[in-house]
């Protein structure tokens, strides 16, 4: 499924809709440059999961756990798989109740579980983003 959103709110709404329809466990891998809308999408997704807290970019931490076993992972500061070892990813990948969302998932593609959903974000213009969802 490929969608072009015309503003940040539309991207959030898309995330919210998907958040409402997810079943557990789920691993969402988000790919795309800085500013392409990954965190914006996850803010909506969290809302769709019923999470009250606002999702922010975990700047200095790589992983943040929210209520209802939602894990937000941001690998922007990771350069390779080696650096990702020891972050506890194995544990959350094997958590049967978890919803895991990984920004910059391309940085650890060698260790991503096969069973996952890939979401690609592209910058089109100042307010437009192209979002591609595999298997949705
Ligand atoms: P990323 O997490 O991919 O780095 P963010 O979601 O943090 O990206 O930032 C996206 C920025 O682009 C936000 O400032 C947001 O307001 C803006 N924006 C403009 N148009 C859109 C759109 N259609 N979808 C998502 N974000 C948009
Ligand atoms: Mg982000």
mmCIF file of C-alpha atoms in Angstrom, residues 64-124:
data_model
loop_
_atom_site.group_PDB
_atom_site.id
_atom_site.type_symbol
_atom_site.label_atom_id
_atom_site.label_comp_id
_atom_site.label_asym_id
_atom_site.label_seq_id
_atom_site.Cartn_x
_atom_site.Cartn_y
_atom_site.Cartn_z
ATOM 1 C CA UNK A 64 11.773 3.684 25.321
ATOM 2 C CA UNK A 65 9.054 1.498 26.748
ATOM 3 C CA UNK A 66 5.509 2.813 26.977
ATOM 4 C CA UNK A 67 2.386 1.326 28.491
ATOM 5 C CA UNK A 68 0.788 -1.760 26.933
ATOM 6 C CA UNK A 69 4.181 -3.220 25.930
ATOM 7 C CA UNK A 70 4.882 -0.656 23.231
ATOM 8 C CA UNK A 71 8.602 -0.239 22.552
ATOM 9 C CA UNK A 72 9.941 2.681 20.547
ATOM 10 C CA UNK A 73 13.453 2.078 19.237
ATOM 11 C CA UNK A 74 15.434 4.794 17.451
ATOM 12 C CA UNK A 75 18.739 3.698 15.927
ATOM 13 C CA UNK A 76 19.764 7.072 14.480
ATOM 14 C CA UNK A 77 22.949 7.030 16.531
ATOM 15 C CA UNK A 78 23.809 3.445 15.706
ATOM 16 C CA UNK A 79 26.217 2.916 12.841
ATOM 17 C CA UNK A 80 26.273 -0.848 12.577
ATOM 18 C CA UNK A 81 24.874 -4.056 13.953
ATOM 19 C CA UNK A 82 27.764 -4.438 16.392
ATOM 20 C CA UNK A 83 26.747 -1.249 18.175
ATOM 21 C CA UNK A 84 23.189 -2.525 18.441
ATOM 22 C CA UNK A 85 24.244 -5.617 20.367
ATOM 23 C CA UNK A 86 23.565 -5.316 24.037
ATOM 24 C CA UNK A 87 20.601 -2.989 23.665
ATOM 25 C CA UNK A 88 18.214 -5.761 24.628
ATOM 26 C CA UNK A 89 16.637 -6.042 21.190
ATOM 27 C CA UNK A 90 16.624 -9.863 21.264
ATOM 28 C CA UNK A 91 14.467 -9.780 24.338
ATOM 29 C CA UNK A 92 11.818 -7.509 22.870
ATOM 30 C CA UNK A 93 11.879 -9.352 19.538
ATOM 31 C CA UNK A 94 10.889 -12.465 21.486
ATOM 32 C CA UNK A 95 8.283 -10.811 23.669
ATOM 33 C CA UNK A 96 4.946 -12.301 22.542
ATOM 34 C CA UNK A 97 2.977 -9.288 23.794
ATOM 35 C CA UNK A 98 5.120 -6.546 22.366
ATOM 36 C CA UNK A 99 4.527 -3.977 19.683
ATOM 37 C CA UNK A 100 8.000 -2.872 18.635
ATOM 38 C CA UNK A 101 8.579 0.109 16.332
ATOM 39 C CA UNK A 102 12.106 0.670 15.055
ATOM 40 C CA UNK A 103 13.222 3.897 13.405
ATOM 41 C CA UNK A 104 16.326 3.596 11.185
ATOM 42 C CA UNK A 105 15.778 -0.167 11.011
ATOM 43 C CA UNK A 106 18.079 -0.306 7.952
ATOM 44 C CA UNK A 107 21.005 0.042 10.344
ATOM 45 C CA UNK A 108 20.388 -3.429 11.770
ATOM 46 C CA UNK A 109 18.927 -5.192 8.751
ATOM 47 C CA UNK A 110 21.104 -8.259 9.340
ATOM 48 C CA UNK A 111 19.412 -8.984 12.643
ATOM 49 C CA UNK A 112 15.825 -7.984 11.920
ATOM 50 C CA UNK A 113 13.326 -10.795 12.435
ATOM 51 C CA UNK A 114 11.852 -12.189 9.220
ATOM 52 C CA UNK A 115 8.356 -11.785 10.541
ATOM 53 C CA UNK A 116 7.912 -8.030 10.501
ATOM 54 C CA UNK A 117 6.206 -5.174 8.719
ATOM 55 C CA UNK A 118 8.354 -2.754 6.738
ATOM 56 C CA UNK A 119 7.270 0.866 6.330
ATOM 57 C CA UNK A 120 9.157 3.214 4.021
ATOM 58 C CA UNK A 121 9.005 7.004 4.323
ATOM 59 C CA UNK A 122 10.008 9.400 1.579
ATOM 60 C CA UNK A 123 10.134 13.178 1.535
ATOM 61 C CA UNK A 124 8.146 14.447 -1.456
#
